[in-house]
Amino acid sequence: MSPTLKQAKRRWFMRSSIRIKILGLSLAPLALTLATLIGMTSYWVNSYSTDLLDRKVRADLSVAEGFLNILQQQDLINLKQLSLNQQLQESVELQKPARISQQLYNFKMLHRLDFVRIIPATKLSERVLKEPSLGQIASQVLAGNADAGLQLISPDELAFIDPLLIEQVRIRLLQTPMAESTERHFEKRGMFIRALHPINNAKGEMIALLDSGRLLNRNNNFVDEIRDLVYRPGTLPDGGLGTVTLFLDDVRISTNVPNNNLPSPSGIESTPTPASRAVGTRVSKDVYQKVLLRGESWVDRAFVVNDWYISAYNPVEDLAGKRIGMLYSGFLEKPYREIHNQTLLNLILAFVLVAVISVFLVLRSTGLITHPIRRIHSVVQAVKAGKRQRIGMMDTQDEFSELAEQFDTMLDLLEERNRQIQQAADVLEHKVESRTQSLQNKTRELEEHIRLLQATRAQLITKEKLAALGELTAGIAHEINNPAAVILGNMDLLQVTLGEHAADVEEEIDLIVQQVYRIRALVNNLLQYSRPGEYTQSMSPLDINQVVQDTLLLVRHTLEKQNLEVKLSLHAKCSTEANVQQLQQVLVNLVMNAANASQSFKSIHIRSHDWYEDKVLKGVVVEVEDSGMGIADEILPHIFDPFFTTRDNGTGLGLSVSYGIIRRYGGDIRVHSEQGRGSTFSVYLLQQARYNNSDQATTEQLLATLSEAQRKR
């Protein structure tokens, strides 16, 4: 029983009425005594009946074994008498086959044998070699010793002895519950009671050997005689059925166990018909292993064909001492089980009757005892409900009367104490309320001071970061714009110097100039993070498909160098409002990242389509999909962080700057990635941009990183 259940039962008992407790305490010894009596009686009946049944079935098996031994000895005695027959001796000595055959036939029919034959002494050695059953006892046969016992004879040997016996010994094996599995379908060997006795001449020399056999396969008379001897009427209870079986290995070759196991309507055991006998069924696996394999006896309940029997099994051996089968005796367990159950039921009914009478008597007795207690309990309940009630005088002058008087006095004292406590509580509550109000006022003032302090601290930190970023970006702009101006001046000089030859490299010169201006634009974009309010955007309606194609021209040489194929699916029809240079900057970052991720896979897919939400056209979506290895789950949340990169030569600003640009337009960048299947970056652009110069999350993140970098310089 679990501790929780024990605690629940204990709580229920403690909360129950005194009447129930007295009843429980009164009945507990009675219940314990009766339960012990039932248990001991059940154990004694079960143990005694089991021991008695085991003794009976063991005695029954002994009778069956004795009967089998008597049959063997009787056949040997009959064969001995035949060997002393003077006429047979003369026929053997004079070698008169006709007379010998007639005499053997008469003997066979008289004693109901299945075969009787004479083996001349001169041919014994030949027979021992040809017949395996004689070969097993070759020493006894050749010495002419008289003996009788069980032996197995194979079909090949039966063909030599009497071919008509081959079909008689053949038994089809039937499926039997709880039996050992087997692949055999027929039992073709025969079990015989075999008797051997020499025929001696006047000089005492053996001139021939008498050999007789009584077939036990399907020998119903044999098992029925044993059953009738052991289980006579009146030895078993109503519905009982006694059975005897002879096994060849684990196969029933002779039995009166029925297939259907149905007793006769009158309750007296019935004789199974040949069709209903369980010939061909097999013994249960447990019995087979213990009796036949280990050679031990079985005296216990066992499953026989399709029901449980009180059973006894003993192994049987042939003349050579080899285990060849089992002998069984037993009777149905069901009638004895019903008697046992009926006995237990009668005991339980007697217990219930005694318990009911005891409860009635205890309830009548406890009513007189618990009446004063119930009066006290009712007053307690009234006081708990707020009523002023007392017990008063009791009808009796006993301990309960004194208890009631003291209880009334206690209630009066308790009432006075409650009045005093209530007065003190009112005073205390007034003081607590006054102190609590003062504490609440001070707490609100402290919270306001903390809020102002946090706001002031945040402003100071923001100003410090902006100052650091401004100083850093101003230095970057100065250091980059000067080389950019030199490059532009030299490109003009180069065009003038080349003259008409400049047309051959005009496209390259234009691309260099365009990239220099793009560098300047990147510097200007970086300045947005330090002075977003000072930076003005030049935005106009754009055809996103044209912007994508123009962007691909900027990175054409890089893509061709890496031998990457770009697949376009541009289906957007809606225009978007943005700064073309900044938008190209974003797309270049995404395409170059895709190119770096797809170096081993040779494919980048760029798509555009209109952006709908709730069936309302909001703008366009540009998707850049690579066929790389994807982004790890632990890296994905940080890819838009400033200066976060997984490449040795990366700066970590590309995606962060791109994310800030798109967010200023009121759009968004989203990423979907699967390990081993690549990544897709989706850029969402509004049809009419909502310029946002206070992207607090992105700005503070970049400010914090740049400020830290500035401090480390």
XYZ file of C-alpha atoms in Angstrom:
713
model
C 0.000 0.000 0.000
C 1.428 3.417 -0.936
C 2.226 5.992 1.806
C -0.326 8.422 0.328
C -3.123 5.839 0.563
C -2.121 4.991 4.147
C -2.201 8.671 5.090
C -5.621 9.109 3.455
C -7.038 6.136 5.392
C -5.525 7.442 8.622
C -7.041 10.907 8.064
C -10.442 9.360 7.330
C -10.300 7.273 10.505
C -9.245 10.261 12.604
C -12.104 12.369 11.202
C -14.770 9.677 11.560
C -17.272 9.675 14.417
C -16.550 8.078 17.783
C -19.292 5.568 17.059
C -17.517 4.358 13.932
C -14.217 4.191 15.815
C -15.715 2.102 18.610
C -17.346 -0.118 15.992
C -14.044 -0.499 14.154
C -12.095 -1.256 17.312
C -14.699 -3.817 18.357
C -14.838 -5.571 15.017
C -11.100 -5.489 14.262
C -10.169 -8.398 16.583
C -13.165 -10.369 15.340
C -12.287 -9.719 11.714
C -8.639 -10.578 12.326
C -9.596 -13.787 14.110
C -12.037 -14.873 11.417
C -9.644 -13.940 8.618
C -6.888 -15.935 10.308
C -9.277 -18.835 10.753
C -10.290 -18.725 7.107
C -6.648 -18.508 5.992
C -5.536 -21.364 8.208
C -8.532 -23.480 7.241
C -7.957 -22.763 3.563
C -4.267 -23.553 3.890
C -4.936 -26.725 5.850
C -7.665 -27.893 3.475
C -5.555 -27.070 0.448
C -2.386 -28.667 1.834
C -4.188 -31.720 3.214
C -6.277 -32.258 0.104
C -3.260 -31.710 -2.168
C -1.185 -34.187 -0.179
C -4.070 -36.645 -0.081
C -4.670 -36.356 -3.814
C -0.959 -36.746 -4.531
C -0.842 -39.871 -2.397
C -3.897 -41.269 -4.136
C -2.654 -40.645 -7.652
C 0.778 -42.036 -6.733
C -0.938 -45.197 -5.410
C -3.048 -45.372 -8.582
C 0.092 -45.199 -10.701
C 1.689 -47.947 -8.622
C -1.348 -50.149 -9.252
C -1.088 -49.420 -12.992
C 2.614 -50.269 -13.017
C 1.902 -53.453 -11.052
C -0.798 -54.441 -13.533
C 1.620 -53.842 -16.429
C 4.250 -55.982 -14.705
C 1.651 -58.718 -14.123
C 0.834 -58.703 -17.844
C 4.525 -59.070 -18.665
C 5.043 -61.897 -16.188
C 1.819 -63.602 -17.321
C 3.021 -63.591 -20.929
C 6.362 -64.992 -19.784
C 4.630 -67.755 -17.734
C 2.406 -68.657 -20.685
C 5.431 -68.785 -22.965
C 7.251 -70.995 -20.464
C 4.342 -73.429 -20.425
C 4.434 -73.501 -24.216
C 8.181 -74.217 -24.205
C 7.562 -77.265 -21.952
C 4.936 -78.637 -24.301
C 6.214 -82.074 -25.394
C 4.498 -81.940 -28.752
C 6.072 -78.590 -29.599
C 9.514 -79.866 -28.593
C 9.092 -82.912 -30.852
C 7.895 -80.717 -33.737
C 10.926 -78.456 -33.368
C 13.349 -81.385 -33.133
C 11.758 -83.134 -36.109
C 11.517 -79.815 -37.992
C 7.840 -79.991 -38.877
C 6.877 -76.409 -39.859
C 3.168 -77.109 -40.386
C 2.655 -78.562 -36.918
C 4.739 -75.762 -35.381
C 2.668 -73.056 -37.134
C -0.615 -74.614 -36.004
C 0.528 -74.918 -32.410
C 1.799 -71.312 -32.369
C -1.443 -70.056 -33.936
C -3.531 -71.828 -31.309
C -1.342 -70.365 -28.561
C -1.585 -66.860 -30.075
C -5.382 -66.941 -30.304
C -5.737 -68.426 -26.830
C -3.743 -65.702 -25.143
C -4.658 -62.876 -27.580
C -1.122 -62.175 -28.626
C -0.161 -60.200 -31.721
C 2.686 -62.446 -32.768
C 4.329 -65.692 -31.614
C 7.275 -67.242 -33.397
C 10.108 -69.755 -32.963
C 13.663 -68.831 -33.798
C 15.928 -71.895 -34.221
C 19.072 -71.762 -32.136
C 21.154 -72.000 -35.268
C 19.626 -68.770 -36.630
C 19.780 -66.642 -33.467
C 22.962 -64.869 -34.502
C 21.439 -64.054 -37.894
C 18.269 -62.668 -36.261
C 20.243 -60.568 -33.804
C 22.036 -58.882 -36.692
C 18.888 -58.301 -38.774
C 16.458 -57.275 -36.023
C 17.490 -54.191 -33.979
C 15.105 -54.994 -31.127
C 16.859 -58.369 -30.612
C 20.224 -56.704 -31.111
C 19.579 -54.470 -28.081
C 19.398 -57.602 -25.890
C 21.787 -59.733 -27.908
C 23.546 -61.138 -24.864
C 20.272 -62.409 -23.353
C 19.030 -63.801 -26.668
C 22.199 -65.672 -27.506
C 22.436 -67.032 -23.959
C 18.833 -68.270 -24.163
C 17.731 -66.371 -21.043
C 14.022 -66.103 -20.350
C 12.800 -62.517 -19.966
C 9.748 -60.297 -20.503
C 9.346 -56.541 -20.815
C 8.556 -53.634 -23.138
C 10.222 -53.106 -26.469
C 9.859 -50.795 -29.480
C 9.779 -52.411 -32.926
C 10.246 -50.338 -36.097
C 8.120 -50.748 -39.261
C 11.036 -52.357 -41.101
C 11.367 -54.984 -38.407
C 7.596 -55.524 -38.282
C 7.643 -56.201 -42.007
C 9.915 -59.115 -41.248
C 7.906 -60.361 -38.239
C 4.315 -59.757 -39.439
C 3.553 -57.178 -42.193
C -0.081 -56.944 -41.021
C 1.085 -55.213 -37.837
C 2.573 -52.223 -39.698
C -0.778 -50.498 -40.183
C -1.959 -51.394 -36.688
C 0.928 -49.575 -34.999
C 0.638 -46.450 -37.187
C -0.824 -43.499 -35.239
C -1.448 -39.977 -36.572
C -0.098 -37.249 -34.269
C -2.642 -34.605 -33.246
C -2.047 -30.976 -32.335
C -1.987 -30.742 -28.539
C -1.922 -27.575 -26.405
C 1.200 -27.038 -24.280
C 3.083 -29.880 -26.008
C 6.669 -29.706 -27.276
C 6.814 -28.608 -30.908
C 7.561 -31.373 -33.417
C 7.761 -31.837 -37.164
C 6.553 -35.468 -37.037
C 3.095 -36.330 -38.326
C 2.920 -40.079 -37.572
C 4.197 -42.503 -34.965
C 5.142 -45.627 -36.916
C 6.844 -47.661 -34.183
C 5.021 -50.175 -32.056
C 5.347 -50.784 -28.319
C 5.043 -54.477 -27.408
C 5.040 -56.543 -24.267
C 7.709 -58.946 -25.422
C 8.446 -62.325 -23.840
C 11.406 -64.579 -24.686
C 11.844 -68.179 -23.491
C 14.167 -70.976 -24.696
C 13.045 -74.439 -25.807
C 15.432 -77.075 -24.475
C 15.776 -80.699 -25.538
C 16.015 -83.661 -23.204
C 19.691 -82.945 -22.665
C 18.954 -79.421 -21.524
C 20.385 -77.845 -24.657
C 18.560 -74.909 -26.272
C 17.213 -75.883 -29.645
C 15.053 -72.812 -30.290
C 13.845 -69.526 -28.772
C 10.168 -68.653 -28.320
C 9.395 -64.985 -29.069
C 5.936 -63.443 -28.388
C 4.646 -59.889 -28.570
C 1.508 -58.124 -27.320
C 0.924 -54.811 -29.145
C 0.090 -51.903 -26.815
C -0.648 -49.329 -29.556
C -4.427 -48.657 -29.367
C -4.715 -51.449 -26.785
C -7.832 -50.019 -25.166
C -8.539 -53.171 -23.171
C -5.209 -52.785 -21.400
C -5.816 -49.181 -20.171
C -9.527 -49.769 -19.503
C -8.769 -52.770 -17.298
C -6.323 -50.667 -15.267
C -8.841 -47.806 -15.018
C -11.648 -50.131 -13.938
C -9.340 -51.617 -11.344
C -8.103 -48.245 -9.968
C -11.094 -45.940 -10.441
C -14.044 -48.095 -9.526
C -17.425 -46.389 -8.963
C -17.441 -44.390 -5.746
C -13.695 -43.688 -5.675
C -14.109 -40.261 -7.313
C -16.547 -37.394 -6.571
C -19.463 -36.579 -8.841
C -18.190 -35.428 -12.205
C -14.812 -37.060 -11.614
C -13.050 -38.851 -14.425
C -10.147 -41.283 -13.892
C -7.805 -41.997 -16.786
C -4.810 -44.187 -17.606
C -2.399 -43.675 -20.504
C 0.614 -45.433 -21.963
C 3.046 -43.186 -23.885
C 5.526 -44.088 -26.580
C 8.004 -41.266 -26.054
C 5.564 -38.332 -25.627
C 2.718 -39.750 -27.780
C -0.390 -41.331 -26.286
C -0.595 -44.749 -27.937
C -3.132 -46.252 -25.571
C -5.428 -44.115 -23.424
C -8.937 -43.561 -22.135
C -8.459 -39.766 -21.833
C -11.261 -38.249 -23.928
C -10.707 -35.639 -26.581
C -13.667 -33.526 -25.534
C -13.238 -34.282 -21.824
C -17.006 -34.249 -21.227
C -18.403 -36.371 -18.327
C -21.629 -38.255 -18.763
C -24.896 -36.508 -17.873
C -25.441 -38.763 -14.855
C -22.202 -37.567 -13.292
C -20.657 -41.050 -13.485
C -17.495 -41.374 -15.518
C -18.103 -42.544 -19.045
C -16.036 -44.824 -21.196
C -14.653 -42.872 -24.158
C -15.538 -44.215 -27.553
C -12.634 -45.049 -29.867
C -13.330 -41.895 -31.834
C -13.178 -39.716 -28.692
C -10.017 -41.211 -27.177
C -7.011 -38.888 -27.232
C -4.799 -41.412 -29.056
C -2.136 -39.484 -30.994
C -2.099 -36.483 -28.679
C 1.111 -35.601 -26.899
C 2.143 -34.898 -23.326
C 2.749 -31.349 -22.098
C 6.224 -29.872 -22.436
C 6.925 -29.677 -18.688
C 6.069 -33.328 -18.083
C 8.045 -34.417 -21.147
C 11.221 -32.683 -19.980
C 11.043 -33.939 -16.390
C 9.863 -37.515 -16.901
C 11.132 -38.601 -20.299
C 14.300 -36.520 -20.582
C 15.457 -36.482 -16.938
C 13.879 -39.807 -15.905
C 12.112 -38.355 -12.840
C 8.598 -39.017 -11.560
C 5.848 -36.425 -11.840
C 3.199 -36.223 -9.128
C 1.351 -32.925 -9.490
C -1.383 -31.235 -11.453
C -0.737 -31.333 -15.193
C -2.459 -30.190 -18.364
C -3.769 -33.312 -20.118
C -5.045 -32.785 -23.697
C -7.461 -29.946 -22.877
C -7.995 -29.856 -19.110
C -6.129 -30.009 -15.796
C -5.747 -33.377 -14.069
C -4.213 -34.538 -10.811
C -1.554 -36.621 -12.496
C 1.239 -39.089 -11.864
C 3.804 -40.059 -14.503
C 6.635 -42.555 -14.387
C 9.084 -43.381 -17.164
C 8.972 -46.903 -18.641
C 12.039 -48.738 -19.909
C 12.564 -51.507 -22.413
C 14.428 -54.775 -21.873
C 17.710 -52.965 -22.524
C 17.040 -50.397 -19.763
C 16.391 -47.501 -22.173
C 13.546 -45.021 -21.519
C 11.003 -45.476 -24.269
C 7.855 -43.879 -22.869
C 5.750 -43.107 -19.815
C 2.884 -44.597 -17.838
C 0.270 -42.153 -16.583
C -2.589 -42.300 -14.130
C -4.744 -39.335 -13.127
C -8.181 -37.856 -12.586
C -9.889 -34.532 -13.269
C -8.933 -31.663 -10.975
C -12.140 -29.693 -11.568
C -14.440 -31.592 -9.112
C -11.905 -31.262 -6.291
C -11.379 -27.582 -7.124
C -15.132 -27.034 -6.967
C -15.279 -28.764 -3.568
C -12.408 -26.571 -2.341
C -14.065 -23.378 -3.623
C -17.396 -24.373 -2.091
C -15.705 -24.907 1.270
C -14.089 -21.473 1.108
C -17.394 -19.915 0.083
C -19.139 -21.493 3.073
C -16.431 -20.153 5.383
C -16.775 -16.653 3.922
C -20.561 -16.741 4.242
C -20.201 -17.815 7.873
C -17.785 -14.926 8.423
C -20.213 -12.437 6.849
C -23.094 -13.739 9.001
C -21.028 -13.447 12.198
C -19.863 -9.956 11.169
C -23.434 -8.744 10.529
C -24.620 -10.006 13.908
C -21.581 -8.431 15.604
C -22.180 -5.063 13.922
C -25.790 -5.055 15.060
C -24.843 -5.797 18.665
C -21.973 -3.292 18.737
C -24.137 -0.512 17.265
C -26.782 -1.008 19.931
C -24.159 -0.920 22.693
C -22.259 2.103 21.377
C -25.415 4.195 21.059
C -25.687 4.549 24.858
C -21.998 5.452 25.174
C -21.853 7.983 22.360
C -25.037 9.947 23.191
C -23.294 12.393 25.599
C -20.421 12.756 23.160
C -22.848 13.659 20.388
C -24.367 16.408 22.632
C -20.906 17.842 23.245
C -20.173 17.651 19.516
C -23.368 19.524 18.600
C -22.456 22.367 21.000
C -18.964 22.562 19.494
C -20.432 22.837 15.980
C -22.796 25.587 17.128
C -19.941 27.566 18.698
C -17.904 27.202 15.489
C -20.880 28.629 13.586
C -20.879 31.714 15.863
C -23.809 30.806 18.083
C -23.696 31.150 21.845
C -24.752 27.748 23.167
C -23.891 25.652 26.247
C -24.173 21.952 27.112
C -25.932 22.351 30.469
C -26.692 19.545 32.874
C -26.283 15.958 31.726
C -28.739 13.129 32.466
C -25.994 11.012 34.005
C -23.545 11.658 36.848
C -20.395 10.231 35.314
C -17.173 11.398 33.669
C -19.130 12.870 30.735
C -21.210 15.070 33.123
C -18.037 16.473 34.694
C -16.523 16.970 31.242
C -19.604 18.901 30.076
C -19.474 21.235 33.130
C -15.789 21.981 32.569
C -16.393 22.482 28.846
C -19.076 25.149 29.544
C -16.661 26.944 31.868
C -13.968 26.796 29.197
C -16.341 28.290 26.623
C -17.087 31.244 28.939
C -13.389 31.899 29.439
C -12.733 31.569 25.700
C -15.458 34.094 24.925
C -13.912 36.647 27.317
C -10.443 36.072 25.872
C -11.748 36.529 22.327
C -13.257 39.885 23.299
C -9.938 41.080 24.683
C -8.001 39.812 21.679
C -10.382 41.585 19.316
C -9.839 44.914 21.082
C -6.056 44.497 20.874
C -6.332 43.497 17.209
C -8.288 46.655 16.352
C -5.594 48.849 17.904
C -2.809 46.924 16.156
C -4.557 47.077 12.796
C -4.838 50.875 13.036
C -1.103 51.165 13.743
C -0.165 48.798 10.912
C -2.339 50.673 8.439
C -0.686 53.978 9.360
C 2.844 52.552 9.025
C 1.982 50.775 5.766
C 0.733 53.987 4.142
C 3.978 55.775 4.996
C 6.045 52.882 3.605
C 4.053 52.847 0.347
C 4.658 56.581 -0.181
C 8.405 56.167 0.305
C 8.437 53.160 -2.051
C 6.746 55.156 -4.842
C 9.264 57.996 -4.398
C 12.149 55.496 -4.590
C 10.756 53.874 -7.756
C 10.461 57.303 -9.421
C 14.054 58.144 -8.499
C 15.259 54.810 -9.898
C 13.359 55.379 -13.157
C 14.867 58.848 -13.580
C 18.320 57.462 -12.791
C 17.987 54.688 -15.395
C 16.753 57.147 -18.031
C 19.649 59.511 -17.322
C 22.139 56.643 -17.433
C 20.728 55.400 -20.776
C 21.031 58.891 -22.273
C 24.635 59.201 -21.120
C 25.564 55.794 -22.541
C 23.881 56.591 -25.869
C 25.690 59.909 -26.159
C 29.004 58.245 -25.324
C 28.472 55.587 -27.996
C 27.407 58.140 -30.611
C 30.473 60.214 -29.856
C 32.743 57.184 -30.204
C 31.069 56.093 -33.433
C 31.206 59.604 -34.861
C 34.906 59.863 -34.157
C 35.557 56.452 -35.703
C 33.447 56.959 -38.835
C 34.868 60.477 -39.398
C 38.354 58.986 -39.419
C 37.242 56.199 -41.757
C 35.581 58.661 -44.141
C 38.728 60.855 -44.249
C 41.050 57.877 -44.797
C 38.865 56.336 -47.543
C 37.652 59.455 -49.407
C 41.193 60.747 -50.022
C 42.357 57.531 -51.831
C 39.039 57.432 -53.655
C 39.597 60.994 -54.946
C 43.112 60.048 -56.094
C 41.716 57.000 -57.936
C 39.063 59.113 -59.700
C 41.666 61.733 -60.716
C 44.039 59.122 -62.081
C 41.204 57.434 -63.990
C 40.452 60.762 -65.720
C 44.157 61.158 -66.490
C 44.252 57.588 -67.785
C 41.367 58.251 -70.172
C 43.057 61.412 -71.478
C 46.386 59.630 -71.861
C 44.882 56.648 -73.741
C 42.876 58.831 -75.990
C 41.146 56.847 -78.648
C 42.537 53.615 -77.180
C 40.500 54.211 -74.088
C 37.478 52.740 -75.891
C 38.976 49.232 -75.538
C 38.869 49.404 -71.759
C 36.060 51.865 -71.403
C 33.796 49.308 -69.740
C 36.466 48.455 -67.161
C 37.215 52.119 -66.482
C 33.506 52.808 -65.994
C 33.249 49.852 -63.632
C 36.218 51.103 -61.549
C 34.730 54.570 -61.361
C 31.371 53.097 -60.439
C 32.930 51.015 -57.643
C 34.801 54.045 -56.276
C 31.534 55.893 -56.027
C 30.081 52.809 -54.372
C 32.906 52.923 -51.793
C 31.983 56.537 -51.064
C 28.349 55.487 -50.713
C 29.330 52.778 -48.234
C 31.221 55.320 -46.154
C 28.188 57.586 -46.205
C 25.978 54.664 -45.131
C 28.286 53.949 -42.226
C 27.948 57.561 -41.142
C 24.215 57.011 -40.857
C 24.704 54.935 -37.700
C 26.522 57.787 -35.912
C 24.520 60.711 -37.297
C 21.245 59.291 -38.649
C 19.485 62.623 -38.231
C 22.012 64.423 -40.450
C 21.863 61.958 -43.297
C 19.238 62.468 -45.957
C 17.987 59.772 -48.263
C 17.308 60.212 -51.941
C 14.513 57.721 -52.606
C 12.447 57.169 -55.720
C 10.125 54.521 -57.178
C 12.161 51.608 -58.546
C 11.572 48.584 -60.768
C 13.005 45.874 -58.553
C 13.573 43.512 -61.517
C 15.766 46.134 -63.249
C 17.652 46.821 -60.007
C 18.418 43.083 -59.683
C 19.715 42.887 -63.270
C 21.847 46.027 -62.832
C 23.267 44.612 -59.607
C 24.295 41.398 -61.371
C 26.367 43.481 -63.824
C 28.350 44.821 -60.865
C 29.294 41.327 -59.683
C 29.418 39.682 -63.091
C 33.192 39.296 -63.195
C 33.283 37.788 -59.682
C 30.555 35.274 -60.510
C 32.176 34.318 -63.825
C 35.510 33.872 -62.101
C 33.928 31.447 -59.617
C 32.046 29.745 -62.462
C 28.695 30.280 -60.702
C 25.370 30.046 -62.507
C 22.687 32.588 -61.546
C 19.078 31.531 -62.151
C 16.569 34.388 -62.343
C 12.837 34.157 -61.661
C 11.758 37.812 -61.702
C 7.973 38.074 -61.554
C 7.399 41.186 -59.413
C 5.042 43.700 -61.022
C 4.719 46.180 -58.201
C 7.244 49.023 -57.838
C 9.007 49.894 -54.592
C 10.390 53.120 -53.122
C 14.068 53.104 -52.091
C 17.516 54.528 -52.723
C 18.903 52.639 -55.693
C 22.548 52.697 -54.515
C 21.685 51.488 -51.037
C 19.394 48.809 -52.451
C 22.153 47.657 -54.810
C 24.508 47.589 -51.835
C 22.115 45.239 -50.032
C 21.690 42.966 -53.060
C 25.455 42.868 -53.717
C 26.042 41.791 -50.100
C 23.433 39.020 -50.369
C 24.667 37.793 -53.777
C 28.320 37.738 -52.677
C 27.407 35.872 -49.499
C 25.468 33.349 -51.614
C 28.455 33.034 -53.959
C 30.784 32.308 -51.047
C 28.352 29.684 -49.687
C 27.809 28.034 -53.113
C 31.381 27.694 -54.352
C 31.166 23.911 -54.459
C 27.602 23.785 -55.787
C 27.705 26.241 -58.774
C 24.170 27.616 -58.435
C 22.437 30.781 -57.118
C 18.710 31.404 -57.554
C 17.269 34.966 -57.414
C 13.475 35.406 -57.367
C 11.146 38.383 -57.108
C 7.394 38.519 -56.642
C 4.721 40.795 -55.253
C 4.211 40.945 -51.485
C 0.679 40.349 -50.249
C -0.608 40.278 -46.669
C -4.274 39.462 -46.008
C -4.843 39.761 -49.782
C -3.565 43.378 -49.703
C -0.617 44.351 -51.947
C 2.120 45.805 -49.726
C 5.206 45.764 -51.957
C 7.721 43.283 -53.386
C 9.890 40.436 -52.097
C 13.363 39.599 -53.424
C 14.745 36.154 -52.537
C 18.405 35.140 -52.867
C 18.821 31.374 -52.482
C 22.141 29.546 -52.366
C 22.813 25.805 -52.527
C 25.408 25.695 -49.794
C 25.584 23.758 -46.526
C 23.205 26.065 -44.632
C 23.657 28.010 -41.409
C 24.049 26.253 -38.065
C 21.231 26.746 -35.550
C 23.541 28.299 -32.955
C 24.863 30.861 -35.503
C 21.561 31.853 -37.132
C 20.394 34.308 -34.360
C 23.662 36.339 -34.671
C 24.099 36.757 -38.448
C 22.752 40.344 -38.402
C 24.935 41.379 -35.426
C 27.587 44.017 -36.319
C 31.101 42.616 -36.820
C 29.877 39.019 -36.472
C 31.425 36.826 -39.168
C 32.390 33.174 -39.707
C 34.931 33.917 -42.485
C 38.579 34.649 -41.791
C 38.609 37.634 -44.182
C 35.133 38.970 -43.381
C 34.315 42.250 -41.627
C 30.903 41.282 -40.219
C 29.306 44.539 -41.457
C 27.662 43.382 -44.692
C 24.490 41.816 -43.310
C 24.298 44.269 -40.400
C 24.454 47.314 -42.734
C 22.019 45.683 -45.164
C 19.601 44.917 -42.348
C 19.777 48.554 -41.125
C 19.158 49.944 -44.638
C 16.082 47.809 -45.254
C 14.690 48.501 -41.765
C 14.993 52.291 -42.422
C 12.727 51.831 -45.432
C 10.138 50.162 -43.201
C 10.951 46.734 -44.701
C 12.522 43.580 -43.335
C 15.106 40.887 -44.106
C 14.275 37.298 -43.162
C 16.347 34.160 -43.497
C 15.412 30.495 -43.772
C 18.178 27.899 -43.605
C 18.412 24.098 -43.408
C 21.583 22.181 -42.693
C 22.811 20.561 -45.894
C 20.158 22.238 -48.116
C 21.269 25.874 -48.284
C 19.864 29.229 -47.168
C 17.332 31.739 -48.529
C 17.459 35.480 -47.680
C 14.158 37.308 -48.342
C 14.106 41.131 -48.642
C 10.658 42.705 -48.028
C 10.255 46.227 -49.521
C 7.176 48.433 -49.151
C 5.443 49.967 -52.142
C 5.757 53.350 -50.400
C 8.713 53.450 -48.001
C 8.165 54.585 -44.421
C 11.582 56.045 -43.596
C 12.553 55.259 -40.019
C 15.527 57.139 -38.552
C 15.212 55.657 -35.026
C 15.759 51.935 -35.330
C 16.715 51.713 -31.672
C 17.589 48.016 -31.511
C 19.905 48.046 -34.547
C 21.516 51.372 -33.707
C 22.268 50.522 -30.077
C 23.646 47.135 -31.101
C 26.012 48.662 -33.648
C 26.905 51.517 -31.273
C 27.846 49.097 -28.521
C 30.129 47.125 -30.840
C 31.787 50.133 -32.432
C 32.272 51.799 -29.043
C 33.997 48.679 -27.756
C 36.208 48.589 -30.857
C 37.095 52.262 -30.369
C 38.137 51.667 -26.765
C 40.470 48.832 -27.808
C 42.357 50.996 -30.331
